[in-house]
Short mmCIF file of C-alpha atoms and ligand atoms in Angstrom, two decimals:
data_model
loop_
_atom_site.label_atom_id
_atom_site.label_comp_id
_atom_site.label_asym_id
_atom_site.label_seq_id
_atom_site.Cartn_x
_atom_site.Cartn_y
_atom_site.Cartn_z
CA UNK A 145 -1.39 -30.35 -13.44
CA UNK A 146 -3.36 -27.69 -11.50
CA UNK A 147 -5.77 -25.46 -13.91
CA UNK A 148 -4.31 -21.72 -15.20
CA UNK A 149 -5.40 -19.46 -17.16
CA UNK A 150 -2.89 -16.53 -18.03
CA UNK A 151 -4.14 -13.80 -19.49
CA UNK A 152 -1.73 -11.28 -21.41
CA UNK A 153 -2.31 -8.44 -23.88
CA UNK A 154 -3.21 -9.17 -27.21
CA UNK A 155 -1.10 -6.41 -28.62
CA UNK A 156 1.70 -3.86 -27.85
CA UNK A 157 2.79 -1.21 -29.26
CA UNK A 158 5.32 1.13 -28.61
CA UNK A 159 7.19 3.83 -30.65
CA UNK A 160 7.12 8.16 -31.05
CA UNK A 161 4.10 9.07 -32.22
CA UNK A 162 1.68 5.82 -31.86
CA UNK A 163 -0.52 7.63 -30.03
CA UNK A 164 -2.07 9.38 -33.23
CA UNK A 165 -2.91 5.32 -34.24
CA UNK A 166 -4.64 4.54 -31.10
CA UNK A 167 -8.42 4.76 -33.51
CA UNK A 168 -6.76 2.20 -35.97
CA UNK A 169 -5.14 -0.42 -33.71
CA UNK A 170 -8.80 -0.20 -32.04
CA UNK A 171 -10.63 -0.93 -35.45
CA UNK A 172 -7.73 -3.66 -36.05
CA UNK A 173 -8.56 -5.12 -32.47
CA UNK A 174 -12.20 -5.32 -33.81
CA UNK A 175 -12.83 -3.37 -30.80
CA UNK A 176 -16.12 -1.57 -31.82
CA UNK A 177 -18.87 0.65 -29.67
CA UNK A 178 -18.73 3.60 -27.69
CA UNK A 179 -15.76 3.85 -26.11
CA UNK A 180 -14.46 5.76 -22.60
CA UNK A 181 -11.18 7.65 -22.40
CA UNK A 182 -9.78 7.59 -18.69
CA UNK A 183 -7.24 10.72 -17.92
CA UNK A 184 -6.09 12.36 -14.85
CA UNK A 185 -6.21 16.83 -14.84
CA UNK A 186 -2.48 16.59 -16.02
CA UNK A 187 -2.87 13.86 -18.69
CA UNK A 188 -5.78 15.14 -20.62
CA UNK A 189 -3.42 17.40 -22.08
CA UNK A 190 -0.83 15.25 -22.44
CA UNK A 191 -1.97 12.51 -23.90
CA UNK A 192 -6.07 11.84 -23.57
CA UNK A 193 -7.18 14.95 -26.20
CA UNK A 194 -5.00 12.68 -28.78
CA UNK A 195 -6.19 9.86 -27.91
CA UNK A 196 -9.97 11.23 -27.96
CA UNK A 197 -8.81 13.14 -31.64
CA UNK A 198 -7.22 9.74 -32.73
CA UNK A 199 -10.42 7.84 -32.00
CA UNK A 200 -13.33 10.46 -33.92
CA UNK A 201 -10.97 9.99 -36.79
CA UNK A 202 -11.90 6.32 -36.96
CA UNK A 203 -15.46 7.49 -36.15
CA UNK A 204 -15.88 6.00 -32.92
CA UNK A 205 -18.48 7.93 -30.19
CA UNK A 206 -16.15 8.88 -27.57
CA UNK A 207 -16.65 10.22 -24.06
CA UNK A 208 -13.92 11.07 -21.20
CA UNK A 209 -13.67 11.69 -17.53
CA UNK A 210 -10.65 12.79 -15.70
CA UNK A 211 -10.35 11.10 -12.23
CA UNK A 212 -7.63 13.13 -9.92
CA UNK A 213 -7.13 9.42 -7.08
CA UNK A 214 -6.94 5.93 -7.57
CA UNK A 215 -9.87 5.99 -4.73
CA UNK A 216 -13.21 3.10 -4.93
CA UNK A 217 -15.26 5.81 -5.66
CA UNK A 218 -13.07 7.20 -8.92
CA UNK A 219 -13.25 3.63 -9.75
CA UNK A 220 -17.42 3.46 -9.25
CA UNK A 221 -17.71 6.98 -11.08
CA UNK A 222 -16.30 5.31 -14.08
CA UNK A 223 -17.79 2.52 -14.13
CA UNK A 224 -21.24 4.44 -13.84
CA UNK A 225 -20.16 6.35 -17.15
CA UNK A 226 -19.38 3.16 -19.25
CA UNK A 227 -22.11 1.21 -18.97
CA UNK A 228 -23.02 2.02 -22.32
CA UNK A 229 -19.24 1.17 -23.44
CA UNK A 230 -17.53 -2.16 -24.69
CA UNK A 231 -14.17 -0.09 -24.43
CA UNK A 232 -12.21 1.83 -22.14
CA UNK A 233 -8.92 3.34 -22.26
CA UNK A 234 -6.84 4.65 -19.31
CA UNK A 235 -4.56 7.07 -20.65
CA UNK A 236 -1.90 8.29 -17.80
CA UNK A 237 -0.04 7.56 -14.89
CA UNK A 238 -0.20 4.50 -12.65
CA UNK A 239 -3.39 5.99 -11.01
CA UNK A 240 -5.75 6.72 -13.35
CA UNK A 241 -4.57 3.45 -15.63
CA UNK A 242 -5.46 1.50 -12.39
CA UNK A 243 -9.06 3.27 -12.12
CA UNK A 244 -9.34 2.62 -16.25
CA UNK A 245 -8.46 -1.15 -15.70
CA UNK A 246 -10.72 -2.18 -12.36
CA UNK A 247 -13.20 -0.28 -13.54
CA UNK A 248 -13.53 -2.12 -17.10
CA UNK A 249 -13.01 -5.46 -15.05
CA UNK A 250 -15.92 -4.84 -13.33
CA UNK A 251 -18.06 -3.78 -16.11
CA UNK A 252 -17.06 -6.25 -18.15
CA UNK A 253 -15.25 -4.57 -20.73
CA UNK A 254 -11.94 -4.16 -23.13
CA UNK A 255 -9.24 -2.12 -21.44
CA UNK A 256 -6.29 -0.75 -23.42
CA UNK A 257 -3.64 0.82 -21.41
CA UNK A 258 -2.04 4.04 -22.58
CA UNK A 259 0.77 4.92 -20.45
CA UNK A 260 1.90 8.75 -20.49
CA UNK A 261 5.04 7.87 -18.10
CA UNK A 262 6.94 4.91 -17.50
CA UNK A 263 7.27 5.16 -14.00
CA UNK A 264 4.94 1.87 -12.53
CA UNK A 265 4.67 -1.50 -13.75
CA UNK A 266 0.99 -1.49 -14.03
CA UNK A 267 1.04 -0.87 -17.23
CA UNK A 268 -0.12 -4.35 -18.59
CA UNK A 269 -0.39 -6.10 -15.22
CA UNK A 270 -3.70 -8.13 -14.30
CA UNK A 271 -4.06 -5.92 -10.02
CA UNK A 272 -5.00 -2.51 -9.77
CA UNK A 273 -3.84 -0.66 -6.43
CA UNK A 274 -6.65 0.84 -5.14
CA UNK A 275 -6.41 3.33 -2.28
CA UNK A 276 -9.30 2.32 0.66
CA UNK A 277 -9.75 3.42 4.49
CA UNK A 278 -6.74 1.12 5.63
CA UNK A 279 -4.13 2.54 2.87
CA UNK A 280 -3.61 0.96 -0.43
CA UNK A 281 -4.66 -2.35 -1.98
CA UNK A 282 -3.65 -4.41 -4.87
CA UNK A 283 -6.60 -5.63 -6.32
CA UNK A 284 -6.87 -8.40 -8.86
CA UNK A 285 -8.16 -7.06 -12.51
CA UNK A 286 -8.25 -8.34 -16.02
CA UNK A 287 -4.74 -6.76 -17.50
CA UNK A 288 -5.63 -4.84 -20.41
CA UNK A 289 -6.25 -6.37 -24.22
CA UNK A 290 -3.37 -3.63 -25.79
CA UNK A 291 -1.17 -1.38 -25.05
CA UNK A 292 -0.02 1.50 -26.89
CA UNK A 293 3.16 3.30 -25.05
CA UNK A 294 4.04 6.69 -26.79
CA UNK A 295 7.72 6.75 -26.27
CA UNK A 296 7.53 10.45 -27.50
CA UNK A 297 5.26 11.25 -25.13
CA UNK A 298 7.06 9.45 -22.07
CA UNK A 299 10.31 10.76 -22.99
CA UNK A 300 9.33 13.78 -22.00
CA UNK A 301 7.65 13.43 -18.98
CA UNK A 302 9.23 14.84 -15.85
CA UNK A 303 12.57 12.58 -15.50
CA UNK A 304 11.64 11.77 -12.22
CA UNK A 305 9.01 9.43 -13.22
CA UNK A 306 10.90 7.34 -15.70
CA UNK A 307 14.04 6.96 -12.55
CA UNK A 308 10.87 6.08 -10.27
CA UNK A 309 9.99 3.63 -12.87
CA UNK A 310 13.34 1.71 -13.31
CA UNK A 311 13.13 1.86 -9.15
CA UNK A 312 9.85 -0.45 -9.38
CA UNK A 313 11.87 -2.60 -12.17
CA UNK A 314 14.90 -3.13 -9.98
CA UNK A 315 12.54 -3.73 -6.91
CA UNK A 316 12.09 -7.26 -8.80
CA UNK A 317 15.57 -8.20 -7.17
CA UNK A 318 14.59 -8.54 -3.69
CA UNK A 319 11.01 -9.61 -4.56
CA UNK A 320 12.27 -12.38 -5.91
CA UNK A 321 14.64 -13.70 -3.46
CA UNK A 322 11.25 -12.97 -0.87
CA UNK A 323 9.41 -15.68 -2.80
CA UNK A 324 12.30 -18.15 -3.20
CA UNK A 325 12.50 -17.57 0.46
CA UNK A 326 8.99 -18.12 1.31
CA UNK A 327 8.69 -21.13 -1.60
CA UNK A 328 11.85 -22.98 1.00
CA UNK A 329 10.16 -22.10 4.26
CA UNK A 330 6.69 -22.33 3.38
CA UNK A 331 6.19 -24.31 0.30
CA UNK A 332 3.93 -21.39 -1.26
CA UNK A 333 3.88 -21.82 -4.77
CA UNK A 334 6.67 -20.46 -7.33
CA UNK A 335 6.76 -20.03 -10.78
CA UNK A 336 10.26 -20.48 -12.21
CA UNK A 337 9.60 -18.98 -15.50
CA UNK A 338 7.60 -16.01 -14.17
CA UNK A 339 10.85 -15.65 -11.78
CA UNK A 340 12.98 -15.82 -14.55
CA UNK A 341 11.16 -13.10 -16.96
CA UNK A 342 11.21 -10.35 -13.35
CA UNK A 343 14.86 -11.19 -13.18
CA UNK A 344 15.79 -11.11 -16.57
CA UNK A 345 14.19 -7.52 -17.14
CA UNK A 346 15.77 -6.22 -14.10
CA UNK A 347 18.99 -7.18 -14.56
CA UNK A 348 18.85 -5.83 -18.65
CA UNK A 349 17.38 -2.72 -16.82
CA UNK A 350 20.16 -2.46 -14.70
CA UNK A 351 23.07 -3.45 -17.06
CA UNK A 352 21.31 -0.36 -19.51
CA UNK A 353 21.33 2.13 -16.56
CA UNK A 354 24.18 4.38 -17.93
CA UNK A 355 22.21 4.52 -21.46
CA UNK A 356 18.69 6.11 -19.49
CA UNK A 357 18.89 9.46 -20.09
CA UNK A 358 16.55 12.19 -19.71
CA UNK A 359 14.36 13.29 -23.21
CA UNK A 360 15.70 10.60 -25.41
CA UNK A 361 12.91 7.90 -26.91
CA UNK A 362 15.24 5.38 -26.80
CA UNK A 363 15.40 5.31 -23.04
CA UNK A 364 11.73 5.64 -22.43
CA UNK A 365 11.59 2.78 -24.89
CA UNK A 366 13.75 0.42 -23.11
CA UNK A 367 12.08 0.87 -19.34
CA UNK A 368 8.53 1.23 -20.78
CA UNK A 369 8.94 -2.45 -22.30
CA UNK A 370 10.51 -3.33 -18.82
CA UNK A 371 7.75 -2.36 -17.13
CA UNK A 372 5.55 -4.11 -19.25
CA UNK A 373 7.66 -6.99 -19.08
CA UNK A 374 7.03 -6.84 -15.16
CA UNK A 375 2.94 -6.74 -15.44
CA UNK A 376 3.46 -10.12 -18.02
CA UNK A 377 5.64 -12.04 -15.33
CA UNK A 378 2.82 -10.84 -12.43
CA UNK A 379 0.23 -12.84 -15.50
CA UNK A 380 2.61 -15.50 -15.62
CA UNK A 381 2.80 -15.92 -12.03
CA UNK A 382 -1.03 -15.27 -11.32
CA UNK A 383 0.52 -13.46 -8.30
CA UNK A 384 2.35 -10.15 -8.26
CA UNK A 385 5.15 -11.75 -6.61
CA UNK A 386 7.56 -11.56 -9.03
CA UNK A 387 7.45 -7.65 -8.51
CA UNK A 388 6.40 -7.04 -4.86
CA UNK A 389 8.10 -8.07 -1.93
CA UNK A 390 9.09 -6.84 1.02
CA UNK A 391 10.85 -3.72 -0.56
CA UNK A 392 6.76 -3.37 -1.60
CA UNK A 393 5.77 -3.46 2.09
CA UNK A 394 8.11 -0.90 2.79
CA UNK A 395 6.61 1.56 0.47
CA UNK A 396 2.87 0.60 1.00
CA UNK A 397 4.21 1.00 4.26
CA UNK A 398 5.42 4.51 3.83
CA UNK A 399 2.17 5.34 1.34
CA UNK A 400 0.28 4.89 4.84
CA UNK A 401 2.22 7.03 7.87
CA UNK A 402 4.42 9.90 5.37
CA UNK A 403 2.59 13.04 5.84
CA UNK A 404 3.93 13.36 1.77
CA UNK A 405 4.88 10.00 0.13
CA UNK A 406 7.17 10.18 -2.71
CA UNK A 407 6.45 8.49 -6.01
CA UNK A 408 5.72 4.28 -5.50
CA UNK A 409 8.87 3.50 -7.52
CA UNK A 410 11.50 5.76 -6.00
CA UNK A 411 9.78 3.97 -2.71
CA UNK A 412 10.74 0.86 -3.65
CA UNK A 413 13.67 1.32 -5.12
CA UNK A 414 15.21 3.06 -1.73
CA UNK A 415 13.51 -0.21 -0.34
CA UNK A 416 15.43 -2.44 -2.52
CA UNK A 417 18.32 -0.94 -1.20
CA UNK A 418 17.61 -1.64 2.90
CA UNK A 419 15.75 -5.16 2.05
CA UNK A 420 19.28 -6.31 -0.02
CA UNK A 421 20.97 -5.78 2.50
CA UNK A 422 18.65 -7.72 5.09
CA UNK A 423 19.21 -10.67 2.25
CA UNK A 424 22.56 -9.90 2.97
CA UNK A 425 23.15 -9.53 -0.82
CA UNK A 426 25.18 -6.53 -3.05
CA UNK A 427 23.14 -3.26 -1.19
CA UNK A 428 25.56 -1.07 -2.65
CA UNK A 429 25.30 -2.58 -6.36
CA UNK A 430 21.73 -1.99 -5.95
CA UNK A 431 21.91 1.64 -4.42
CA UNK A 432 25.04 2.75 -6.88
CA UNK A 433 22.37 2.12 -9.55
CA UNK A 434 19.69 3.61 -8.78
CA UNK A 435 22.66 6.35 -8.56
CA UNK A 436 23.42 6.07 -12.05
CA UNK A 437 20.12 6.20 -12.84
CA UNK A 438 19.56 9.33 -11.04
CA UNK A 439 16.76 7.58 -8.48
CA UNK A 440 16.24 9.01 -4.95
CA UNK A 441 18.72 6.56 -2.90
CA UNK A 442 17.88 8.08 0.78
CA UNK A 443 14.85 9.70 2.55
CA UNK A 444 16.27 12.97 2.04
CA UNK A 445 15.82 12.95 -1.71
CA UNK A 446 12.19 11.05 -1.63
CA UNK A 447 11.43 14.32 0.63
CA UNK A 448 10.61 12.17 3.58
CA UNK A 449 11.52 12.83 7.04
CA UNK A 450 14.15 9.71 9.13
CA UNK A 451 11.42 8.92 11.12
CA UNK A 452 8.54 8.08 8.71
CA UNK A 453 11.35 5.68 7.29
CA UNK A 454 11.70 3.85 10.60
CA UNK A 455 7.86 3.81 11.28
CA UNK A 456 7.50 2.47 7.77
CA UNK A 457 10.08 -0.30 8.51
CA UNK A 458 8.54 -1.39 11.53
CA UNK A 459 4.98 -1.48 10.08
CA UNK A 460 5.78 -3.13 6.86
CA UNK A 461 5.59 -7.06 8.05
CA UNK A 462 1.80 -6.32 8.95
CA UNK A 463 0.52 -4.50 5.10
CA UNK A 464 -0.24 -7.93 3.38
CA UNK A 465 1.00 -9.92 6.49
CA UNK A 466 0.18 -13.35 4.23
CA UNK A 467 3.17 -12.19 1.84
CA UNK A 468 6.10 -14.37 3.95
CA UNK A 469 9.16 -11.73 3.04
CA UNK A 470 13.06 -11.47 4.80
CA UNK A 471 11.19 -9.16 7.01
CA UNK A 472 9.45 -12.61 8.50
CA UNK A 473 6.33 -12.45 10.89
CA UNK A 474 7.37 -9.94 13.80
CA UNK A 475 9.03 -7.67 11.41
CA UNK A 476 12.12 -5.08 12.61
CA UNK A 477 12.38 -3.75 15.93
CA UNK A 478 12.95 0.74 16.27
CA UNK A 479 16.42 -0.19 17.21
CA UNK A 480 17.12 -2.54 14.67
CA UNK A 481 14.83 -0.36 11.71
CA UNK A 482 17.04 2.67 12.68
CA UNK A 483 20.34 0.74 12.26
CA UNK A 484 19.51 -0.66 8.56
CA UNK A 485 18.15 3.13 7.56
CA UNK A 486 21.52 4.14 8.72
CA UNK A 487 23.82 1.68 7.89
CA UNK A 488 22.37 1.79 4.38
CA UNK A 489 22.70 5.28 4.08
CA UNK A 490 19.17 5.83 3.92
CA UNK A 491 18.94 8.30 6.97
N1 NDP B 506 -1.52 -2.01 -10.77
C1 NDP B 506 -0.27 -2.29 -10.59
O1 NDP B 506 0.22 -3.41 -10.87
C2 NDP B 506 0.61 -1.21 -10.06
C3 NDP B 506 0.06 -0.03 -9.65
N2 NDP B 506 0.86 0.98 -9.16
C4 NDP B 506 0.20 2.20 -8.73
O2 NDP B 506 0.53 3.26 -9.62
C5 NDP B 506 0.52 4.50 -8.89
C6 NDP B 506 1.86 5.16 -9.12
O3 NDP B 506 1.87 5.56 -10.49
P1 NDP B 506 2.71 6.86 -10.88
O4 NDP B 506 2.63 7.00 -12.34
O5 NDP B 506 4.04 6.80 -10.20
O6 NDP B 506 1.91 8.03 -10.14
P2 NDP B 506 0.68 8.90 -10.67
O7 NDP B 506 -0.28 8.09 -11.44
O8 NDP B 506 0.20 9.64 -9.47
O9 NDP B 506 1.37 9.96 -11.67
C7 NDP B 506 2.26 10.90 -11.09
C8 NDP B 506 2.02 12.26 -11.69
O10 NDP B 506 2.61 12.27 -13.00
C9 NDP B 506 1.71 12.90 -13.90
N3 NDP B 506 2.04 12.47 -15.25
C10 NDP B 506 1.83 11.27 -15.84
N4 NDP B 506 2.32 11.28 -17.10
C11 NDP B 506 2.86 12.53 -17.30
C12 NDP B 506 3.54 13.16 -18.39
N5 NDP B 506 3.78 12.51 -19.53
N6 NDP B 506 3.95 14.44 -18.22
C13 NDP B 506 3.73 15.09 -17.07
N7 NDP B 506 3.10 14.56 -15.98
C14 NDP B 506 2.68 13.28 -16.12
C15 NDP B 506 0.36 12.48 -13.42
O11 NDP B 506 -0.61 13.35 -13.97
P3 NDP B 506 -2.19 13.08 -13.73
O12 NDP B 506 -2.43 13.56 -12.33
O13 NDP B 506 -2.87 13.87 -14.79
O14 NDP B 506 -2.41 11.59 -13.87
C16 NDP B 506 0.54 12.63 -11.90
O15 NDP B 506 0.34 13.96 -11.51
C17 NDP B 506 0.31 4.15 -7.44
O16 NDP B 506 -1.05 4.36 -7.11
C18 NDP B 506 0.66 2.69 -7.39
O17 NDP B 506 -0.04 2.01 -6.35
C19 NDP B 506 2.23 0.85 -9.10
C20 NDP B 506 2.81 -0.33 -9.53
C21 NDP B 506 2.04 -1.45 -9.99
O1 13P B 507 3.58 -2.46 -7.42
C1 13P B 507 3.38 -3.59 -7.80
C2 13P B 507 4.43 -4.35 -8.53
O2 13P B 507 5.48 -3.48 -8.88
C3 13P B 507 2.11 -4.30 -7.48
O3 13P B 507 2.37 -4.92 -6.30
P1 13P B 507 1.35 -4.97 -5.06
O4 13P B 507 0.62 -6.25 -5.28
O5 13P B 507 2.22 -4.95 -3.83
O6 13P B 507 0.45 -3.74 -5.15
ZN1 ZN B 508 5.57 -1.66 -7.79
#
């Protein structure tokens, strides 16, 4: 029996309003010292002045910074401001919770994740995408001890990001197949269960697509505990297989040569769509819901021009070239990209 350890959050809680108990479930974590408050120039607002109000309540000695990329300096900035911390809290979008969370690894810290969108499934996962000279990379991190999702708050961020964060949940459909694929050809190793959880919560994602409407709690709800569902299976798996594939290349891919990339899920969800149907499974199931779900579906409506798509597709076997996906070791020829953007309706 080879030696794990999984690590998972101790506690989760989601719910309108649970923002204004983020200084009690931190005294009923025993979490105790001075603690750092992680926002981005938008989120501060939003969600971090609560957080900070929330916290002087239960007479804790706060401090904050606002970091505007997910860049290794943002990450070395904070982790120059907590060394007198034991506790940090990332309170925001995928970015700045990913500065909040390699940062504390590194320092050696709690981390408590305090999402102000749904729209990433780094919320509670143990990697941290971290952008360096060569593009973006997924780091390894220690995923955070709670989370505390304020489904008020996320239900009414821009729509966009919630339909950009059921495109990173359904990405777990072609993810998956990439590892069973690479588990037959190359005997890497596969967790069934972890499989099973990424599978499970995309498929109740996608049977629940009609009920995810803009402004209502319940929907924010329902893909914020997907998401987080997502970050446990990448714990599970010690590997963030479960949730990146080759429809991840595609948009790492596309993070690198798009003058303007569009959010990371609605990039993976329009590469769910292309990398389905190189599976040669249901394309159009995929594509009519991320339709539903009002998701971009083609390059048009990520804002990206045909031939960043096709670059992006040709690149994508090299970003994390280890990762055996459908896209295999040579990856797609300009003939062959520009067909599947076509055929799929993404161009
Ligand atoms: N670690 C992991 O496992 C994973 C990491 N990621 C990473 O996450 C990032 C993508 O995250 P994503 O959230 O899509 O992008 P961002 O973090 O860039 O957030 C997008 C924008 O939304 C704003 N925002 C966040 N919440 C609200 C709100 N409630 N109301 C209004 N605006 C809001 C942010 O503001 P502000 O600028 O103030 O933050 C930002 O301007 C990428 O860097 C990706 O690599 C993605 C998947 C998994
Ligand atoms: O985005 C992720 C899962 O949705 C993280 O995956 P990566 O390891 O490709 O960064
Ligand atoms: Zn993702």
């Amino acid at each position: 029996m080879d030696a794990r350890k999984i690590q998972l959050p101790r506690e989760i809680h989601t719910g309108a309003g649970m923002i204004k108990e983020t200084g009690k479930i931190c005294r009923n974590l025993r979490l105790d010292g001075d603690v750092m408050v992680v926002t981005g120039p938008n989120t501060r607002k939003i969600g971090g002045d609560a957080v900070i109000e929330s916290l002087l309540e239960e007479d804790y000695n706060v401090n904050d910074i606002t970091i505007d990329n997910p860049s290794k300096s943002s990450v070395e900035a904070v982790q120059d401001e907590i060394k007198q911390c034991s506790l940090v809290l990332g309170v925001g979008g995928g970015k700045v919770i990913d500065v909040a969370k390699l940062a504390s690894t590194r320092a050696a810290v709690n981390f408590i994740s305090v999402p102000t969108a749904a729209s990433h499934d780094g919320i509670a996962s143990p990697r941290a995408s971290i952008k360096d000279e060569g593009g973006n990379v997924s780091l390894k991190a220690e995923p955070p001890i709670g989370v505390i999702a304020d489904t008020e708050i996320i239900s009414k961020a821009p729509f966009r990001l919630l339909a950009a964060g059921c495109g990173d949940i359904v990405s777990n459909y072609t993810a998956i197949l990439d590892w069973k694929l690479a588990h037959r050809l190359l005997d890497i190793d596969y967790s069934d269960s972890a499989a099973a959880l990424s599978e499970m919560t995309a498929k109740m994602t996608i049977n629940s697509a009609d009920a995810i409407k803009e402004g209502l709690t319940e929907s924010a709800g329902l893909v914020v505990k997907a998401l987080i569902s997502s970050g446990i299976a990448i714990s599970i798996a010690g590997t963030s297989r479960p949730a990146s594939g080759s429809e991840h290349k595609f948009s790492h891919a596309l993070d690198i040569v798009a003058p303007k990339p569009a959010l990371h899920g609605e990039q993976c969800g329009v590469g769910t769509i292309m990398m389905m149907y190189l599976h040669g499974g249901d394309w159009k199931f995929i594509r009519d819901t991320l339709k539903v779900i009002k998701a971009p579906t083609t390059a048009y409506e990520m804002g990206i021009e045909p031939e960043y798509i096709i670059e992006a597709l040709q690149m994508a076997h090299t970003i994390r070239s280890e990762r055996y996906t459908i896209l295999g070791d040579r990856g797609l020829t300009h003939e062959s990209a520009r067909v599947l953007a076509e055929k799929t309706g993404v161009i």
